[in-house]
XYZ file of C-alpha atoms in Angstrom:
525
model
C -69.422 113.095 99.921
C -65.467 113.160 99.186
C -63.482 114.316 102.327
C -60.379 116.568 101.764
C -56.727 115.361 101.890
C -55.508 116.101 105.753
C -52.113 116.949 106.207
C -50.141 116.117 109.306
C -51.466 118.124 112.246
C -48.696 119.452 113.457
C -48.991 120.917 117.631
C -48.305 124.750 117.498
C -46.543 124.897 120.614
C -44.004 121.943 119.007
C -43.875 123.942 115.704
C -43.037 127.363 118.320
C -40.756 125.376 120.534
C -38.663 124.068 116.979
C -39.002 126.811 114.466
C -35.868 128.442 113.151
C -36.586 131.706 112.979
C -36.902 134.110 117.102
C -40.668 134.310 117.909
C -41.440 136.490 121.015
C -43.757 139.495 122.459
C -43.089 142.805 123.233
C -45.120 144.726 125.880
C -45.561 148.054 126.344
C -42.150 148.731 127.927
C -40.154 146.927 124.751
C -40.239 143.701 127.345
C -39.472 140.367 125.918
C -42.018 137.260 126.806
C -42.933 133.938 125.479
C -39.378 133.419 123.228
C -39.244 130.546 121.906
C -36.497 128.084 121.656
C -34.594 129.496 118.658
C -33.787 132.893 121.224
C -31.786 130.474 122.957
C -30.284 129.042 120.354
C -29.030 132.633 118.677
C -28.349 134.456 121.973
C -27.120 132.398 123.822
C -29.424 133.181 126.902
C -32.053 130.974 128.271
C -35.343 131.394 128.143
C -35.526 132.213 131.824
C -33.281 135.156 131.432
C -34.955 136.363 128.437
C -38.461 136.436 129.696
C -39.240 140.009 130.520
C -35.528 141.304 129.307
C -35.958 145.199 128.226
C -35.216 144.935 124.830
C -33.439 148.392 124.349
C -31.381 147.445 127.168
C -29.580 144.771 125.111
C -29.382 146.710 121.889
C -26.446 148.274 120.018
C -26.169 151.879 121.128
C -26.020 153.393 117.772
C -29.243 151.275 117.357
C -31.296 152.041 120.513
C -32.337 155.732 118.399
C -35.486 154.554 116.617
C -34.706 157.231 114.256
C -31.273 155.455 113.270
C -32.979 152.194 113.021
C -33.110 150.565 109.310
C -36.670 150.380 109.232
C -39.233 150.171 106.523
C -42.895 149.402 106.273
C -43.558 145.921 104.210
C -46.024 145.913 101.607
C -45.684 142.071 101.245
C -45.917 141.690 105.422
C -49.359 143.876 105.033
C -48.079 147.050 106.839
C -45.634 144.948 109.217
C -42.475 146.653 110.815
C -39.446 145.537 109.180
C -35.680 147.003 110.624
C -32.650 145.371 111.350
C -30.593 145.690 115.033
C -27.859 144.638 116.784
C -28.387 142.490 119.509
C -26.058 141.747 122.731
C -25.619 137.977 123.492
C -24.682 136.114 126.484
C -21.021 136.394 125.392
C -21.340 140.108 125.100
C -20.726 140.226 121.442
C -23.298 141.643 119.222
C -25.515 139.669 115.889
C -27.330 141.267 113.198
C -31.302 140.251 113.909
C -33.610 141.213 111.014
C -37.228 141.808 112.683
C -40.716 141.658 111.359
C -42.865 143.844 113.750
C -46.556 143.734 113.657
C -48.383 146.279 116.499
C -51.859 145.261 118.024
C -52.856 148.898 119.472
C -56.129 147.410 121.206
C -53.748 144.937 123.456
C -50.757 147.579 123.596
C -48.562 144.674 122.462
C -46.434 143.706 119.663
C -45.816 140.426 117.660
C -42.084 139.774 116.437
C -40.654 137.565 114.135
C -36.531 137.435 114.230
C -33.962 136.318 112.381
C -30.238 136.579 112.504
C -28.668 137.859 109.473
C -24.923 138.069 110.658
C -23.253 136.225 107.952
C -25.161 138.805 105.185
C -24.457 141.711 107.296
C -20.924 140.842 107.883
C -20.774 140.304 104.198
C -22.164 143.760 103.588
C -20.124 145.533 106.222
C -16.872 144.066 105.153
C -17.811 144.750 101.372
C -18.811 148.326 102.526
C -15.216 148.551 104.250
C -13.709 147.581 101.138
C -14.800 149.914 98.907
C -14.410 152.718 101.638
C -10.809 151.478 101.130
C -10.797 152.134 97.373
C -12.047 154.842 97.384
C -9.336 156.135 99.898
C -6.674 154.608 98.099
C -7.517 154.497 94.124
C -5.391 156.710 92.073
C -8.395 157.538 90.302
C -10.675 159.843 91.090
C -14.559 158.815 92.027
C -17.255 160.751 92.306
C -21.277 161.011 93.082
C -23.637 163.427 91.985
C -27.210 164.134 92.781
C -29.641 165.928 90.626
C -30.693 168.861 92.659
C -27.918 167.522 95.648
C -24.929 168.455 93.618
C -21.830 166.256 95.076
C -22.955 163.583 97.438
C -19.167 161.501 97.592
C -15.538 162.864 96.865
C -12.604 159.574 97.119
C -9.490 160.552 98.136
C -8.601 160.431 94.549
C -10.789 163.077 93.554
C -8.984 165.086 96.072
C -5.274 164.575 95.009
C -6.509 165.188 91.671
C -8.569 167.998 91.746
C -7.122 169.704 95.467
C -10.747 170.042 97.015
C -11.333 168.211 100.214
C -14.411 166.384 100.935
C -15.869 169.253 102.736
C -15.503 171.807 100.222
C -17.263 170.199 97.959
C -20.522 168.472 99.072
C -23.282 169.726 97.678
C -21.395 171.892 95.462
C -21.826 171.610 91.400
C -19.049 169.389 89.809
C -19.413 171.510 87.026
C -18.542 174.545 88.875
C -15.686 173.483 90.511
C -13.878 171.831 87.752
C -15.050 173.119 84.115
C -13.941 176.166 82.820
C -16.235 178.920 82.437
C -16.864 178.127 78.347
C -16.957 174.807 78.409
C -19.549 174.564 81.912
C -22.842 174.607 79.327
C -21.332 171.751 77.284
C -20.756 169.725 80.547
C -23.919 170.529 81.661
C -25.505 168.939 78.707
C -23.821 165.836 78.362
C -24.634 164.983 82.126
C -28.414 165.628 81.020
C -27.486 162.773 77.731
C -26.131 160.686 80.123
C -29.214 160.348 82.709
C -31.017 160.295 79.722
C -29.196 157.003 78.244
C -28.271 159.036 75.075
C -24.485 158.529 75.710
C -23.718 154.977 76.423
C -22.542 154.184 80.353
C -19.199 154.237 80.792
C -18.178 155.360 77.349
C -14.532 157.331 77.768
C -14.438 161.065 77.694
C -10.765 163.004 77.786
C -11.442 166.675 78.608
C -9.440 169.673 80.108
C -10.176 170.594 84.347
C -9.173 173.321 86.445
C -8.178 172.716 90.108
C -8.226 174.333 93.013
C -4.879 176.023 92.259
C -5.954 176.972 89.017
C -3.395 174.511 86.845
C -5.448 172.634 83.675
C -5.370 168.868 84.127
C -6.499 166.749 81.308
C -9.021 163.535 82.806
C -10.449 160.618 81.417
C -14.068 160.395 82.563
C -16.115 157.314 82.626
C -19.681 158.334 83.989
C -22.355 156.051 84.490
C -26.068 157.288 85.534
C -27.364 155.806 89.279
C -30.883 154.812 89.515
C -33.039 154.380 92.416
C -35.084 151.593 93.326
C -38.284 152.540 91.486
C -35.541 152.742 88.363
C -35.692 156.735 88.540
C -32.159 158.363 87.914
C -31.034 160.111 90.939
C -27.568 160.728 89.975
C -24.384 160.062 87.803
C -21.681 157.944 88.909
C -18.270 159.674 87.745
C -14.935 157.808 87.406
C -11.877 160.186 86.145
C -8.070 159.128 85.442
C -5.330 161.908 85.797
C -4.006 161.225 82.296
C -1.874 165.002 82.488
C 1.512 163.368 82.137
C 0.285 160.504 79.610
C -1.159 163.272 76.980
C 2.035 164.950 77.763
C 4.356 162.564 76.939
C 2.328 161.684 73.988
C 2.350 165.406 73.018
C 5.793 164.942 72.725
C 6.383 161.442 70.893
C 4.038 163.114 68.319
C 6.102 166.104 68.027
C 9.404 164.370 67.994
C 8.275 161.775 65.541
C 6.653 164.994 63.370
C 10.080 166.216 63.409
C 12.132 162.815 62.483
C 9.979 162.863 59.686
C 10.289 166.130 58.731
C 13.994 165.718 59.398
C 14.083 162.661 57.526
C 12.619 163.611 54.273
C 14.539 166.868 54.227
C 18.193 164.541 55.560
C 20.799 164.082 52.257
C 21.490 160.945 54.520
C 19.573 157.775 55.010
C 18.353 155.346 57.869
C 17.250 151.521 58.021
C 16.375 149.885 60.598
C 13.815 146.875 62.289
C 12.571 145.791 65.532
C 13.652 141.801 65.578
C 11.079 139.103 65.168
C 13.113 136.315 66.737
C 15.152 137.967 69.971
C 17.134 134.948 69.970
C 18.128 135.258 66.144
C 19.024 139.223 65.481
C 20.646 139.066 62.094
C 18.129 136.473 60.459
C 19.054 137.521 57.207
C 15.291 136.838 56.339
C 14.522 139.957 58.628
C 12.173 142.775 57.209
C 13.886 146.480 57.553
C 12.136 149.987 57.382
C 14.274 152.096 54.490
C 13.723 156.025 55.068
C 13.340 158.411 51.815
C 16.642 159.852 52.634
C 18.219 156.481 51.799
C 15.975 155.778 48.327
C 16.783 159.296 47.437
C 20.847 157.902 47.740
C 20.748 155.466 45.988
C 18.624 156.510 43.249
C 15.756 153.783 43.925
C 12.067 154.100 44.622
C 10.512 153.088 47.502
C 9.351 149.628 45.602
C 12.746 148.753 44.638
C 13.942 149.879 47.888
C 15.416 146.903 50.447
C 13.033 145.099 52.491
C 15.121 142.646 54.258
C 18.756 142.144 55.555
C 19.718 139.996 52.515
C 18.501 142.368 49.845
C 20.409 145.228 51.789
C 23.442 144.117 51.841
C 23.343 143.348 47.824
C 23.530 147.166 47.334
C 27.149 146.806 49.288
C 30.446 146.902 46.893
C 31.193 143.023 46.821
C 34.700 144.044 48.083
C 33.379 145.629 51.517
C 30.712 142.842 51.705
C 32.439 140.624 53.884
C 34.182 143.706 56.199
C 30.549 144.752 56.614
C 29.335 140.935 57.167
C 31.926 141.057 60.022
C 31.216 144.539 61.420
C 27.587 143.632 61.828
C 28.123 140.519 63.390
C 30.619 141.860 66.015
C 28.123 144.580 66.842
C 25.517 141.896 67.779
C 27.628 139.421 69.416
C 28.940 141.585 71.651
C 25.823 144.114 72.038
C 27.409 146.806 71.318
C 25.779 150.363 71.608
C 27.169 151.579 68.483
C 29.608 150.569 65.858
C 30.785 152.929 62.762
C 32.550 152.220 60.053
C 32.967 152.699 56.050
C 31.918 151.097 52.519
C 30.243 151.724 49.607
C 26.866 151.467 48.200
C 25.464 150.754 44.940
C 23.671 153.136 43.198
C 20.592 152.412 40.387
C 23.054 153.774 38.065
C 25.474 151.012 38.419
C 28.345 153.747 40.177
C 29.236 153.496 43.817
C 29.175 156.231 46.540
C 30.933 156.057 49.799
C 29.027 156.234 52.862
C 30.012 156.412 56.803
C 27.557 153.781 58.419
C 26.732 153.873 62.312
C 24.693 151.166 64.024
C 23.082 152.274 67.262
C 21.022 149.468 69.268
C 18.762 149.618 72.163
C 19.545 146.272 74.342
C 16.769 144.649 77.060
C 18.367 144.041 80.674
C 18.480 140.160 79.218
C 20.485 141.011 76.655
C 18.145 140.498 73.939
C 18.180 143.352 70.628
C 15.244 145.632 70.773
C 15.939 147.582 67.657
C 18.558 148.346 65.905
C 18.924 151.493 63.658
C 21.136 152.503 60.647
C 22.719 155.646 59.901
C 24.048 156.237 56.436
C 26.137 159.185 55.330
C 27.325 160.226 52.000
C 30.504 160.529 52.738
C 31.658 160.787 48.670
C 32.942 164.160 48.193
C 34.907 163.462 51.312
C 36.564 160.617 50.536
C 37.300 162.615 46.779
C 39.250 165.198 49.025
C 40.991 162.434 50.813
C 41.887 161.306 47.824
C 42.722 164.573 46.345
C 44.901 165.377 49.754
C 47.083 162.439 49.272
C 47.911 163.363 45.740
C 49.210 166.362 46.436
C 50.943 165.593 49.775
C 53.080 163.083 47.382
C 53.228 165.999 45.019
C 54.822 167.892 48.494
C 57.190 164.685 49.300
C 58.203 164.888 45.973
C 59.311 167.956 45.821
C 60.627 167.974 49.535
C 63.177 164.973 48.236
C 64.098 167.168 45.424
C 64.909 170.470 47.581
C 66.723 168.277 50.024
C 69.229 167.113 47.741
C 69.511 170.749 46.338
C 70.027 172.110 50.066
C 72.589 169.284 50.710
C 74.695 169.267 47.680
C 78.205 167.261 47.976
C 81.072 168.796 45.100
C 84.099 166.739 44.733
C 86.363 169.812 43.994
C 89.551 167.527 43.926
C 90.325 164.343 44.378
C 89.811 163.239 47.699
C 88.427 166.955 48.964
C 84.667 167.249 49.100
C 82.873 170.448 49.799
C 79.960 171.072 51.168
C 78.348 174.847 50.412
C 75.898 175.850 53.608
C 73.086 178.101 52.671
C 70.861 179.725 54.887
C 69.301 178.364 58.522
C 71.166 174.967 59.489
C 67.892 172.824 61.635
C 68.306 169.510 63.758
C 66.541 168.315 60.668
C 68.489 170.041 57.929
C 71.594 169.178 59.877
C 70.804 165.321 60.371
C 70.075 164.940 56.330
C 73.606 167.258 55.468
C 75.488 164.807 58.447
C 74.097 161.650 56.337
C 75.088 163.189 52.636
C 78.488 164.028 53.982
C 79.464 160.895 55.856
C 78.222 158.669 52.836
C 79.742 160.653 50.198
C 83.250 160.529 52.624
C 82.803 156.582 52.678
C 82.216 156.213 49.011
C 84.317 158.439 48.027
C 87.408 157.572 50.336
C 87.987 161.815 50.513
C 90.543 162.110 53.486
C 89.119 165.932 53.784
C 85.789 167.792 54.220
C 85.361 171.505 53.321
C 82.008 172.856 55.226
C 81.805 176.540 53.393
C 79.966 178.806 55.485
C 80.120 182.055 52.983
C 76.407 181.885 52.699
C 75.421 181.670 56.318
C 74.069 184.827 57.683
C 73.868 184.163 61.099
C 75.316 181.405 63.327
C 74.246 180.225 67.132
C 74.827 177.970 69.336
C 72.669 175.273 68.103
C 73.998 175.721 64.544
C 77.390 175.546 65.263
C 77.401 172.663 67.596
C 75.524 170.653 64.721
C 78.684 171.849 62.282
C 81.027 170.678 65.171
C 78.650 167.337 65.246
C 79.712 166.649 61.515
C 82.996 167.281 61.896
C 83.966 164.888 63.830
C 81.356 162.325 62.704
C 83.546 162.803 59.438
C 86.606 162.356 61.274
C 85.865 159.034 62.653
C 85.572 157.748 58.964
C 89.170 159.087 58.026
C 88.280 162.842 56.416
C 89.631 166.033 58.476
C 86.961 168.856 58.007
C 88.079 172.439 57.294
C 85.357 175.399 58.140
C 85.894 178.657 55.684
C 84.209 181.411 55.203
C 82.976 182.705 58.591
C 81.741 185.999 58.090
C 83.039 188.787 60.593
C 79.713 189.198 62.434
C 79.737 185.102 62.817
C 82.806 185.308 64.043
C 82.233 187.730 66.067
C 79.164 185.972 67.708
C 81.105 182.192 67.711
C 83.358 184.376 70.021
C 80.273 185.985 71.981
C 79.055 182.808 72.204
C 82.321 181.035 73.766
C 81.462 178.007 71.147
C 84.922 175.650 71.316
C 85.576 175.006 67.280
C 88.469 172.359 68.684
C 90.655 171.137 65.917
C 89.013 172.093 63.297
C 90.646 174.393 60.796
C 89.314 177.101 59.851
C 89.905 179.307 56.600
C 88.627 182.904 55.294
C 87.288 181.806 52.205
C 87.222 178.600 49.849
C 90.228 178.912 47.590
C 92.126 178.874 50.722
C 90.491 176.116 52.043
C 91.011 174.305 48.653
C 94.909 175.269 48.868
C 95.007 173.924 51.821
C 94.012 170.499 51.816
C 96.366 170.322 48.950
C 99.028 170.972 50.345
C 98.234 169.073 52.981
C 97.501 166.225 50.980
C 101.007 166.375 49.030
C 102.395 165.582 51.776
C-alpha cells in the first residue's frame, strides 16, 4: 500500500507566533487575547499590554460607530466580517488594519484575522484628496448624476459656471436647472442614449445653458455613464467647458472674415499677401502668395494666370520701378517696419500699364521674426492722369503769368536816355519787386540818367504803395538815373498828404509831357 507524500509538519503555535498577518480573540466586551507576535510588530505594543486591551478604546473616533465602519459580509470568507479601522499605536499615531471577523455565537467570542493596509489607504486617501482638489480648482465644470438621485456632486467649477452652490443643487435635476424649457425633452433623451451606450462615452457635445442669473452660456459636455459594481448604470458622469467667449470670438472671426470677403470681391483694389515658410528668410523670392479677386480683376488675369510666388509678382512691375520696388521691399523687412507705401505700375494682360499706390502692412513676433505680411494695391490711374493733367495747365498758368508780367511792367524809352515806366492799377510787394528789377536793369543797359514813374493810372495810393515807389527811386538813383513821379491824381495827392508820406527829392510833375520836358531840359544841360 503506497503512503502519501508528507509535507513538513509545521508547529501551529510557531506558524501563530511568525505569521504576518494580526491573529487575536475578541470576547464579549471587544477585549483583545491571545495576539500573536505580528500585533507587536504593527502596533508597537507588547503582547502584555495588548492582552485584554478594549478594542474600541484604541480605535479612531470616527470609527468606534459600527454604523460608520466600512464593513461588508464576504462571500469568499463564507459569511466572515470584513471592515477596515483605524487603530492607535504605542506612538499614538493611527494605521489602517483591514479585519476578517468570524463570530462563534455558542462561545460569545470572535475570531480575527488583521492586516495593516496603511500604505493602500494612504494611497487612496491622498488620491481621494487630490481629486477633491480638482474638483475645487478645475476651470471646468464636473458633475454626478444619479438615476432617480438627481445631482449627487457639484465641483467648484460647476458653480462658477453655472452660479448654483453645492447645496442648491443636490438632488435636484441637471436638466432643470440648466436646459431651457424647449430643449429639457431633448436633454432628457440623450442622457437615456448615453446610459444606454447608444452615444459613445465621452463624445463632445456644444449646447446652449441658462444660469442662475438667467444669462445663456454655451458648454462643451463630455458625459460618460457610471456603473456599479454588478456593471448596472447608476449614473452619468458629466464634464462641461465654459466655451462662451471661445464661440464668441469665433462668431466674430467668421463674421469679419465673411465681410473681407465680401469686401474683397466687391474692392476695385487688390491684396497679396503670405504667411513666411522660412522666418529666417522673409523675401525668399521662391515664396508662395495668396492673390485676392480684386487684384486679378486689375490686372485683367484669371485666377490661373494670377501670381503665385514673389518672383512671378514682381514680373507684372514696369521694369523701370522694378528695382525702386526691389528696394522698398527690402527696407520694409530689414528694418521691420509696420508699414511702408509707395508708387509704381503694374502690367496689365493687355500689355498697358496702370498706376497703383502699394502699402505693405506686417505683423512682427516679439523675436523679430515676419508673421505675415499683406499687400494693398490701389488703382491709383485716373489720379495720376489728373496729376498729370494739373501740371499741364499750371505751366499753361506760368506761362501766361510771365506774359502778363512783362505787360504789367512795361519799360518805354521815350528819349534817349529817359525811360518811363506807366503804373496801372494796385502796386503789391510782389508787383513792386518784379517793376524794381525791370527798371534797374533797363537803367543799367540802357545807361538812361532819368526814370519817369507815371502814376496817371493809379487810382488809389497808400502807404505801402508809395513807400515801394520811393524804394525804386532811389534804388534807380544809386545806378546814376534821377526818377521823376507825374501824374498824381488830386485825391492821391490829397491822401500822400493825409498820409504824411516824405516823397524826398524826388520830382514830381502833373502829367507826362511835363515830365518828358523836363528831363530834357535837364539833360541839355
Amino acid at each position: 500500500m503506497e503512503t502519501q507524500a508528507q509535507g513538513p509538519r509545521i508547529d501551529p503555535r510557531e506558524f501563530f507566533e511568525k505569521a504576518p498577518a494580526l491573529f487575536c480573540v475578541l470576547d464579549s466586551d471587544n477585549r483583545i487575547y491571545q495576539p500573536n507576535g505580528a500585533w507587536e510588530r504593527v502596533t508597537g505594543f507588547s503582547l502584555e499590554a495588548l492582552e485584554g486591551m478594549r478594542l474600541e478604546d484604541r480605535l479612531h473616533p470616527e470609527d468606534r460607530d459600527p454604523t460608520r465602519r466600512t464593513s461588508r459580509i464576504s462571500v469568499e470568507a463564507q459569511g466572515a466580517i470584513v471592515q477596515e479601522t483605524r487603530f492607535r499605536c504605542a506612538d499614538d499615531t493611527y494605521k489602517w488594519l483591514e479585519w476578517t471577523m468570524r463570530v462563534v455565537f455558542e462561545r460569545g467570542l470572535v475570531f480575527c484575522c488583521a492586516r495593516s493596509i496603511e500604505q493602500p489607504r494612504r494611497a487612496t486617501v491622498t488620491a481621494a484628496r487630490r481629486l477633491e482638489a480638482y474638483l475645487r480648482r478645475a476651470p471646468v465644470a464636473m458633475i454626478e448624476t444619479e438615476v432617480g438621485r438627481g445631482v449627487v456632486e457639484w465641483s467648484s467649477g460647476a458653480e462658477r459656471i453655472f452660479g448654483y452652490t453645492r447645496t442648491e443643487v443636490l438632488g435636484r435635476r441637471l436638466v432643470d436647472l440648466i436646459v431651457a424649457e424647449p430643449q429639457r425633452e431633448t436633454v432628457v433623451d440623450a442622457g437615456f442614449a448615453i446610459r444606454e451606450g447608444r452615444i459613445p462615452s465621452g463624445r463632445a457635445v456644444a449646447t446652449e445653458n441658462i444660469t442662475k442669473d438667467g444669462r445663456t452660456v454655451v458648454c462643451e459636455w463630455h458625459n460618460a455613464p457610471l456603473a456599479d459594481e454588478e456593471g448596472r448604470v447608476r449614473g452619468v458622469l458629466s464634464i462641461a467647458l465654459d466655451r462662451t467667449e471661445i464661440e464668441r470670438e469665433r462668431a466674430r472671426a467668421e463674421e469679419s472674415l465673411a465681410r473681407f470677403e465680401l469686401l474683397m470681391r466687391g474692392s476695385k483694389n487688390g491684396l497679396w499677401d503670405y504667411v513666411p515658410q522660412d522666418p529666417k528668410n522673409p523675401g525668399d523670392p521662391t515664396q508662395p502668395i495668396y492673390v485676392s479677386d480684386g487684384l486679378t480683376r486689375l490686372l485683367g488675369i484669371t485666377a490661373e494666370a494670377a501670381p503665385k510666388t514673389l518672383r512671378e509678382w514682381t514680373a507684372f512691375v514696369h521694369p523701370e520701378d522694378r528695382e525702386r520696388a526691389r528696394l522698398f521691399f527690402a527696407e520694409h523687412l530689414a528694418s521691420r517696419k509696420e508699414e511702408t507705401s509707395f508708387e509704381s505700375r503694374l502690367l496689365r494682360v493687355d500689355g498697358s500699364y496702370l498706376w497703383v499706390s502699394s502699402t505693405f502692412q506686417s505683423l512682427w513676433s516679439e523675436s523679430g521674426e515676419l508673421l505675415r505680411l499683406a499687400a494693398a494695391i490701389v488703382d491709383i490711374t485716373e489720379r495720376k492722369g489728373a496729376e498729370a493733367d494739373l501740371r499741364d495747365k499750371l505751366a499753361v498758368i506760368e506761362r501766361q503769368a510771365a506774359s502778363i508780367r512783362e505787360l504789367s511792367t512795361p519799360i518805354l524809352e521815350v528819349q534817349e536816355g529817359v525811360l518811363c515806366l506807366p503804373v496801372v492799377g494796385v502796386v503789391d510787394s510782389g508787383r513792386a519787386a518784379e517793376m524794381m528789377d525791370a527798371a534797374l536793369g533797363s537803367v543799367v543797359e540802357l545807361q538812361a540818367r532819368f526814370l519817369i514813374l507815371d502814376l496817371t493810372g493809379v487810382p488809389v495810393l497808400d502807404t505801402g504803395t508809395a513807400d515801394r515807389l520811393l524804394a525804386i527811386a532811389r534804388a534807380a538813383s544809386l545806378v546814376g538815373a534821377k526818377t521823376v513821379i507825374t501824374g498824381l491824381r488830386p485825391a492821391v495827392a490829397q491822401t500822400v498828404v493825409t498820409l504824411g508820406v516824405g516823397m524826398g527829392d524826388v520830382k514830381t510833375l502833373r502829367n507826362l509831357k511835363d515830365g518828358l520836358r523836363y528831363c530834357l531840359r535837364e539833360a541839355s544841360r
